[in-house]
PDB file of C-alpha atoms in Angstrom:
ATOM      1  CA  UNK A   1     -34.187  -2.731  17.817  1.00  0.00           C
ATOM      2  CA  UNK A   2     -31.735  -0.330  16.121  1.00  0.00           C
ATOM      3  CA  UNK A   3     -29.733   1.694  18.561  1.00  0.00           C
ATOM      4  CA  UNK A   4     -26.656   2.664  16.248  1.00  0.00           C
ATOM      5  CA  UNK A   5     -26.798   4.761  13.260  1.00  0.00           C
ATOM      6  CA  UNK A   6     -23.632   4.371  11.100  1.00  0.00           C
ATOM      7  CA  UNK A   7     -23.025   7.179   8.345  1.00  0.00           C
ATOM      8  CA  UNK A   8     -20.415   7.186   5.773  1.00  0.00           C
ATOM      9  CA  UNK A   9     -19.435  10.773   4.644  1.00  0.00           C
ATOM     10  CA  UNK A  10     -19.222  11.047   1.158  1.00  0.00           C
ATOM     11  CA  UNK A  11     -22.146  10.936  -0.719  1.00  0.00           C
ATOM     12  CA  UNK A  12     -24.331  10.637   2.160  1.00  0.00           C
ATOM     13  CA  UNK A  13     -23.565  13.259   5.023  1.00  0.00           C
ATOM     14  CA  UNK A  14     -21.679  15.308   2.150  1.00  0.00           C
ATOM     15  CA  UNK A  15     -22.407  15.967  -1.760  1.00  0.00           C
ATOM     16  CA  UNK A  16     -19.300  16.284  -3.798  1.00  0.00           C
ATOM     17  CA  UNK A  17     -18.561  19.042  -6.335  1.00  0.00           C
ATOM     18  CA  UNK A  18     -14.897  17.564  -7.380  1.00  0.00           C
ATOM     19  CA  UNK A  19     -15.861  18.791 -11.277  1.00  0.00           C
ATOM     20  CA  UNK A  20     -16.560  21.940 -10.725  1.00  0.00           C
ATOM     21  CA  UNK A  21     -13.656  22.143  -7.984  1.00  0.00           C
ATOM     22  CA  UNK A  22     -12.278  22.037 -11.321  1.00  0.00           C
ATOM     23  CA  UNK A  23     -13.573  23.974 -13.770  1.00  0.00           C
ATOM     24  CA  UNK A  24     -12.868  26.609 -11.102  1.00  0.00           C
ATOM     25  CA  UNK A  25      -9.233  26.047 -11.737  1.00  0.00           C
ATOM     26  CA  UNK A  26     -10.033  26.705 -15.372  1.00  0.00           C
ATOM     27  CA  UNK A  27     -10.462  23.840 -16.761  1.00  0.00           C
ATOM     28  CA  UNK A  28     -13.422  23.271 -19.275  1.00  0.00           C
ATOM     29  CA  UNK A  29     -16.031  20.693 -18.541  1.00  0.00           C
ATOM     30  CA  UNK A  30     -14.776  17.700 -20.966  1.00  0.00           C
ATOM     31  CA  UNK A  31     -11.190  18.621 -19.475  1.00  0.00           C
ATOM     32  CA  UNK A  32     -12.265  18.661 -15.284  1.00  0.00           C
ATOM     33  CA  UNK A  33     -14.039  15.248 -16.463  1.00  0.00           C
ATOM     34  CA  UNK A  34     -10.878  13.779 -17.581  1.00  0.00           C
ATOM     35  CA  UNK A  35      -8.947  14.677 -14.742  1.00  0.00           C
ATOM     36  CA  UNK A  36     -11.384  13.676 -12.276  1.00  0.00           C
ATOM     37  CA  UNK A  37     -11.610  10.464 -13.652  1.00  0.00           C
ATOM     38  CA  UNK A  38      -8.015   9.640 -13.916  1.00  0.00           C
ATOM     39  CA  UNK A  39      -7.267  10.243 -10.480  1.00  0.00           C
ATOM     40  CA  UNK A  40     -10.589   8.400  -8.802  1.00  0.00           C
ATOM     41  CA  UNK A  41     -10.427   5.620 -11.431  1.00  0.00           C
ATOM     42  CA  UNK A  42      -6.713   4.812 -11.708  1.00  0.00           C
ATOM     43  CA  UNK A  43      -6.073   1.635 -12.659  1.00  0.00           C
ATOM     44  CA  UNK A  44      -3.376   1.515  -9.797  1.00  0.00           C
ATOM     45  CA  UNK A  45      -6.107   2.350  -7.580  1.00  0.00           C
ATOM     46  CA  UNK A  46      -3.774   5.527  -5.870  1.00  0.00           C
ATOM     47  CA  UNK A  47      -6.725   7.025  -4.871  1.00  0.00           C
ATOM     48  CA  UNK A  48      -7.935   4.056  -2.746  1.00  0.00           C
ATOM     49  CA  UNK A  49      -4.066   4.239  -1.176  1.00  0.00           C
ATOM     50  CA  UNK A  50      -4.710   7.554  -0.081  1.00  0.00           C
ATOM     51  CA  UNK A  51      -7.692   6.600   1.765  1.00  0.00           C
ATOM     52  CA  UNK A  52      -5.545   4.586   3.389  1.00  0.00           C
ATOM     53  CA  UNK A  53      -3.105   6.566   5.591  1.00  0.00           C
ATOM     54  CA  UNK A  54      -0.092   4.979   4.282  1.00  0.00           C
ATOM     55  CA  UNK A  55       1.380   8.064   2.120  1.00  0.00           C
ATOM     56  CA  UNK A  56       1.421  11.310   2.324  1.00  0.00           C
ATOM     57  CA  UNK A  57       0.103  13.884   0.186  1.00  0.00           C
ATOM     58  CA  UNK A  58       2.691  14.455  -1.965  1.00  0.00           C
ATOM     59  CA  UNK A  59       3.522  11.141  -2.180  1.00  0.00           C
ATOM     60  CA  UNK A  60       0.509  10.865  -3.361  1.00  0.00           C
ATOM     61  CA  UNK A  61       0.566  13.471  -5.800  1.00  0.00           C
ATOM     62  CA  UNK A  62       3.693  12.294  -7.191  1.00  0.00           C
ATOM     63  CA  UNK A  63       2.448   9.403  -7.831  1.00  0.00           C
ATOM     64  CA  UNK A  64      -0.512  10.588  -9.839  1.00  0.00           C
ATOM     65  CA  UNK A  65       1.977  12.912 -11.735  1.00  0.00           C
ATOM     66  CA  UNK A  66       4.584  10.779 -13.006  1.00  0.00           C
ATOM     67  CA  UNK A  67       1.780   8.849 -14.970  1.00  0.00           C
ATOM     68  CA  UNK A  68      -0.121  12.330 -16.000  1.00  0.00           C
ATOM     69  CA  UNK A  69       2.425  14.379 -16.567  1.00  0.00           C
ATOM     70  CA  UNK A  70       0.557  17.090 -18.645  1.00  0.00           C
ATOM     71  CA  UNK A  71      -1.696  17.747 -15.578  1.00  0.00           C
ATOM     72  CA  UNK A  72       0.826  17.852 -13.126  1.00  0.00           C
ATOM     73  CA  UNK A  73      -0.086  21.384 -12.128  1.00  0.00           C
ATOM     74  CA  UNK A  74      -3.886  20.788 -11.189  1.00  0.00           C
ATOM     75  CA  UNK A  75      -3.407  17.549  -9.955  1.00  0.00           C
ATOM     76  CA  UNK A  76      -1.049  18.975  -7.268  1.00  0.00           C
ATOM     77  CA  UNK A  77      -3.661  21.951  -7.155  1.00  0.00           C
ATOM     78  CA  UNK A  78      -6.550  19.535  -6.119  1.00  0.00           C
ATOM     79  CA  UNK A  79      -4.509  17.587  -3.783  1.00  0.00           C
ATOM     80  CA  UNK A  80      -3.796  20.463  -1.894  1.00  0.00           C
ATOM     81  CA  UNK A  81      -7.439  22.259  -1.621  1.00  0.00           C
ATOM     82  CA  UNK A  82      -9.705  19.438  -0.678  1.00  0.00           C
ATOM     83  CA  UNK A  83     -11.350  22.421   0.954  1.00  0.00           C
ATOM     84  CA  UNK A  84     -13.119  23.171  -2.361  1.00  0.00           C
ATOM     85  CA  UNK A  85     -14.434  20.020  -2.897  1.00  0.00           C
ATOM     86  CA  UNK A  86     -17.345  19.182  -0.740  1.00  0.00           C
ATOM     87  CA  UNK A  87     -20.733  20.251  -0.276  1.00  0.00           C
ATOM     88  CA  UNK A  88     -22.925  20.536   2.811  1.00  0.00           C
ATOM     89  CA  UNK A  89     -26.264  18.937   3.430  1.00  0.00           C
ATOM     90  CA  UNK A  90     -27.747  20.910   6.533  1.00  0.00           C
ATOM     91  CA  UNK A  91     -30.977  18.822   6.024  1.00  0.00           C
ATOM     92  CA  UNK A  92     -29.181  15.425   6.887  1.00  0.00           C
ATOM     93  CA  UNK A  93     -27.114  17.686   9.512  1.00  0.00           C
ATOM     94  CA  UNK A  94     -30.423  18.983  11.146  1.00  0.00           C
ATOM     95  CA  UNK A  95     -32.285  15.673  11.175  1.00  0.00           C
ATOM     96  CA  UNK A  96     -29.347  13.339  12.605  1.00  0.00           C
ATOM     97  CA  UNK A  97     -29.183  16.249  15.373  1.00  0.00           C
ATOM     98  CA  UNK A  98     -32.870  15.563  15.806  1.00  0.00           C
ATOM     99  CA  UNK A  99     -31.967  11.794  15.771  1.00  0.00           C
ATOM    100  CA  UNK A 100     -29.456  12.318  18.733  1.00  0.00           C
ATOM    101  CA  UNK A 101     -31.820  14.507  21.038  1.00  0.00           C
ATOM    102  CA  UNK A 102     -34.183  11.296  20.077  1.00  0.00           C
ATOM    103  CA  UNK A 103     -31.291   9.011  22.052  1.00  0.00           C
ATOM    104  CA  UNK A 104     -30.167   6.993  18.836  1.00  0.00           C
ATOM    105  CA  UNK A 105     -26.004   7.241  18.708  1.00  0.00           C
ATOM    106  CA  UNK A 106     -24.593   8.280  15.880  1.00  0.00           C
ATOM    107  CA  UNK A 107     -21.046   7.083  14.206  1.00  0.00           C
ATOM    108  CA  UNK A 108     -19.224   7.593  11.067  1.00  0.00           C
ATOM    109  CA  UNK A 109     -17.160   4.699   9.087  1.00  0.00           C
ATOM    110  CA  UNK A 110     -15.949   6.479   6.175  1.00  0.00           C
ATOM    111  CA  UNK A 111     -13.181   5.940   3.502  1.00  0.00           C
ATOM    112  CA  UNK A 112     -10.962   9.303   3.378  1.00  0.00           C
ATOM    113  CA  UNK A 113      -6.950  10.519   3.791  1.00  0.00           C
ATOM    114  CA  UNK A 114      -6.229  12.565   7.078  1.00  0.00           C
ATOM    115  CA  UNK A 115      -6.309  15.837   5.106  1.00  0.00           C
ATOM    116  CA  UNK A 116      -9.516  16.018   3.631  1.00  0.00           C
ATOM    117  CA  UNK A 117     -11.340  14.531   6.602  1.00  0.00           C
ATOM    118  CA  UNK A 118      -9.843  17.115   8.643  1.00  0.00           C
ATOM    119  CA  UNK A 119     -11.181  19.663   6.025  1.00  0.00           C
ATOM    120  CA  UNK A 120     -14.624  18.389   5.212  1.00  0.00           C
ATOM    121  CA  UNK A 121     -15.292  17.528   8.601  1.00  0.00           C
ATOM    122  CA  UNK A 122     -13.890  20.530  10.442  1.00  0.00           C
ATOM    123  CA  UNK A 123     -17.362  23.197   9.796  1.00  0.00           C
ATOM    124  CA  UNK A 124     -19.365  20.086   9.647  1.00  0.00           C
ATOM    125  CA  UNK A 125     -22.267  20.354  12.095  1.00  0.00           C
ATOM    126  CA  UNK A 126     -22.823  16.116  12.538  1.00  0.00           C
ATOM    127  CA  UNK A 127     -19.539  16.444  14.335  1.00  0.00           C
ATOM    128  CA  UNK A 128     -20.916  17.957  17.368  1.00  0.00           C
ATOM    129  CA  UNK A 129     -23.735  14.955  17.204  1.00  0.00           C
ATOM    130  CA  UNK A 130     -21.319  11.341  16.659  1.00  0.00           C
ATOM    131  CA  UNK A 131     -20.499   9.216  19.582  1.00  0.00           C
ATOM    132  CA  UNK A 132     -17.727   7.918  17.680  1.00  0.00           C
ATOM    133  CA  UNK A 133     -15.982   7.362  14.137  1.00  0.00           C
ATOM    134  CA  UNK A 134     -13.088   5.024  12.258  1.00  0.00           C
ATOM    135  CA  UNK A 135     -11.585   6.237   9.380  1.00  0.00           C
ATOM    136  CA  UNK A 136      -9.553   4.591   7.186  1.00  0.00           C
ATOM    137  CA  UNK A 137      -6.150   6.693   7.328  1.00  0.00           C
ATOM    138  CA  UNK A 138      -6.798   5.653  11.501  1.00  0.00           C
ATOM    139  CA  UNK A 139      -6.181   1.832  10.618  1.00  0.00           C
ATOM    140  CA  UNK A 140      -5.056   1.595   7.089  1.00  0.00           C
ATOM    141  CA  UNK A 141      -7.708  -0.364   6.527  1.00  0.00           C
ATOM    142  CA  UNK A 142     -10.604   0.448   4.501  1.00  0.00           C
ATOM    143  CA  UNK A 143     -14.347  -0.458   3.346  1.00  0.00           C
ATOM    144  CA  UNK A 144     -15.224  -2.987   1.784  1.00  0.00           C
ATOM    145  CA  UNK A 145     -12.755  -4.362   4.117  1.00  0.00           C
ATOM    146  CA  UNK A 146     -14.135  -6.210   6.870  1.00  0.00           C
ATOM    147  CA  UNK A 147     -11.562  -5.020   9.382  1.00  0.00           C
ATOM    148  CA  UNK A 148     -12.792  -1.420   9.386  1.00  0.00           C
ATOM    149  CA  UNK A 149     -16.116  -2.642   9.711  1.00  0.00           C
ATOM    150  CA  UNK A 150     -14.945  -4.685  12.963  1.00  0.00           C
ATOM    151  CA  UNK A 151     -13.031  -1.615  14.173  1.00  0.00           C
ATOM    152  CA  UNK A 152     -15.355   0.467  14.499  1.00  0.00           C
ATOM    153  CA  UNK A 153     -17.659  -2.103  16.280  1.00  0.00           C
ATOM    154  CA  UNK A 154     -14.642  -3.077  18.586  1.00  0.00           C
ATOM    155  CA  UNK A 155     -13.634   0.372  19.624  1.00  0.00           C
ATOM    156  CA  UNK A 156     -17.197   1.432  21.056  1.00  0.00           C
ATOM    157  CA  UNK A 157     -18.760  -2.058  21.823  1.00  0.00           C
ATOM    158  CA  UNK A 158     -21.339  -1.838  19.370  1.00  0.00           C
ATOM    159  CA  UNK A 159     -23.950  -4.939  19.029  1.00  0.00           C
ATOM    160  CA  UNK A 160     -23.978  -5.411  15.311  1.00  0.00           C
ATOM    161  CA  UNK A 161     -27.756  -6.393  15.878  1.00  0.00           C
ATOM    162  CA  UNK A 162     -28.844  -2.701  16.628  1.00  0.00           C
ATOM    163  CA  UNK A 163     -26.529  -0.951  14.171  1.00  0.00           C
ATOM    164  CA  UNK A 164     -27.528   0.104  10.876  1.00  0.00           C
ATOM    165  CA  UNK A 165     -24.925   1.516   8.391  1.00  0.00           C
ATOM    166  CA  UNK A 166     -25.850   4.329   5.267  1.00  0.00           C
ATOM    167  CA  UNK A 167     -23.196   4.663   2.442  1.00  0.00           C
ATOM    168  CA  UNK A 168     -23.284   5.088  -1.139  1.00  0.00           C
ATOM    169  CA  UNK A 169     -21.538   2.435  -2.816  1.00  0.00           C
ATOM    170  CA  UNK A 170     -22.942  -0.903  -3.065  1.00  0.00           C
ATOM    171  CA  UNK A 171     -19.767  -2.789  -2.197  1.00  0.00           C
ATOM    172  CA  UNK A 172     -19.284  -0.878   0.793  1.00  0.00           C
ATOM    173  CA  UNK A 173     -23.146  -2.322   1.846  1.00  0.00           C
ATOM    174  CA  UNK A 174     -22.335  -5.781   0.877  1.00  0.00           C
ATOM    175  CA  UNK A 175     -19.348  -5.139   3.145  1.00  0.00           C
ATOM    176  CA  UNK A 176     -21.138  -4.690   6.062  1.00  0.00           C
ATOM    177  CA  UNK A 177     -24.195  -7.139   5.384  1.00  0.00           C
ATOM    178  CA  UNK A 178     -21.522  -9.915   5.039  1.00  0.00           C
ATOM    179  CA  UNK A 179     -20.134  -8.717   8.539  1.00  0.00           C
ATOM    180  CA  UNK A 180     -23.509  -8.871   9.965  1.00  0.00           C
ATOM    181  CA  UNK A 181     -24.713  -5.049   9.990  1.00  0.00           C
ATOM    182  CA  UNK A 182     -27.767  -4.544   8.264  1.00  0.00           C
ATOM    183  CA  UNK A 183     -26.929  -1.635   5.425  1.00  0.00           C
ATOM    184  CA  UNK A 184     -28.770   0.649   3.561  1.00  0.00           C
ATOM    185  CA  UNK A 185     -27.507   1.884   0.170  1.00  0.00           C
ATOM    186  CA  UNK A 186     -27.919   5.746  -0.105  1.00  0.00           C
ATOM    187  CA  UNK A 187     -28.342   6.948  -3.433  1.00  0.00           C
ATOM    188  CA  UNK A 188     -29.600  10.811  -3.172  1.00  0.00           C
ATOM    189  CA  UNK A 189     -30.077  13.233  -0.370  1.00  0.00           C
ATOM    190  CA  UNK A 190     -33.720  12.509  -0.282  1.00  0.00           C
ATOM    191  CA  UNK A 191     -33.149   8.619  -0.363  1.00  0.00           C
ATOM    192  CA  UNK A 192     -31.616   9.197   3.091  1.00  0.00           C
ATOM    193  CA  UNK A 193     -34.023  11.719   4.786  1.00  0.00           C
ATOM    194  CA  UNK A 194     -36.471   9.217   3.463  1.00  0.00           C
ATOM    195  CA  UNK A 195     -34.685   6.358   5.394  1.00  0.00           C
ATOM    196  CA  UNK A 196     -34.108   8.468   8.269  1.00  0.00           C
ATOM    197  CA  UNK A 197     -37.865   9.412   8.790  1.00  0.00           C
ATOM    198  CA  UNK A 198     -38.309   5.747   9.434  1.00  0.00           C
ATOM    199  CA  UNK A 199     -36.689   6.211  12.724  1.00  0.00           C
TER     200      UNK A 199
END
């Protein structure tokens, strides 16, 4: 019987808009592409080290800088107003509210730096509804990691055999299934609110 449900944030309690976070700094749409792109899919994967806690901002930012040095300005830019980035879905809000009132708990395990959890989180109405959440700037560990995974288990003495866990990315769902949570992969809105309904 599933007690627990387990949301990441991006992608499934939140929608993204980190392109036209861009083009709103003026770049065109071939241009916001390219930036986007080099900083989530760096080969040094500096992105995935700012999930992790371990550098700051700027130290981030430098980083990404020194190897694209003709966007310096809107890479610094983006790194500094996460706040423009994400999107709300009060549908998911509402019905993981209703989920609450229902007696399920609800807890995040979610991949993000201090800073823009802080800001995408901080309006957020799920906040008011989670029993609990690991994050992986808390640790310095993140998903597909199976530390995090255990962390968050650890921390509120959750039986892994009445959690279920939502998130996007399919490595992130192997990640759990290998640590014995069963996983759902969330690939739209309406995929979720579909899954949800089943509870």
């Amino acid at each position: 019987m599933i007690k627990n449900l387990i949301f990441d944030v991006g992608g499934v309690l939140l929608d993204y808009r980190w392109k036209e976070m861009l083009m709103d700094y003026g770049l065109d749409d071939a241009d916001a592409v390219r930036v986007g792109t080099q900083m989530f899919d760096d080969p040094d994967r500096t992105w995935s080290i700012f999930d992790l806690g371990t550098k700051t901002d700027e130290e981030i930012a430098d980083t990404f800088c020194k190897k694209y040095t003709d966007d310096e300005e809107v890479i610094r830019w983006f790194i500094r107003h996460g706040e423009y980035m994400h999107v709300a879905r009060p549908k998911v809000w509402k019905r993981i509210h209703e989920l609450k009132e229902k007696g399920y708990k609800i807890y995040i395990l979610s991949n993000y730096p201090e800073s823009l959890f802080k800001k995408h989180t901080e309006y957020a109405d799920f906040m008011d509804d989670i029993d609990g959440l690991m994050v992986s700037y808390m640790i310095h560990k993140a998903k597909p990691d199976e530390a995090i995974y255990k962390a968050l288990c650890d921390k509120y003495n959750l039986d892994k055999s009445e959690s279920i866990f939502f998130d996007d990315r399919e490595e992130n769902v192997d990640g759990a299934m290998k640590f014995g949570i069963k996983a759902v992969r969330i690939l739209s809105e309406q995929v979720l609110l579909d899954e949800l309904d089943k509870f």
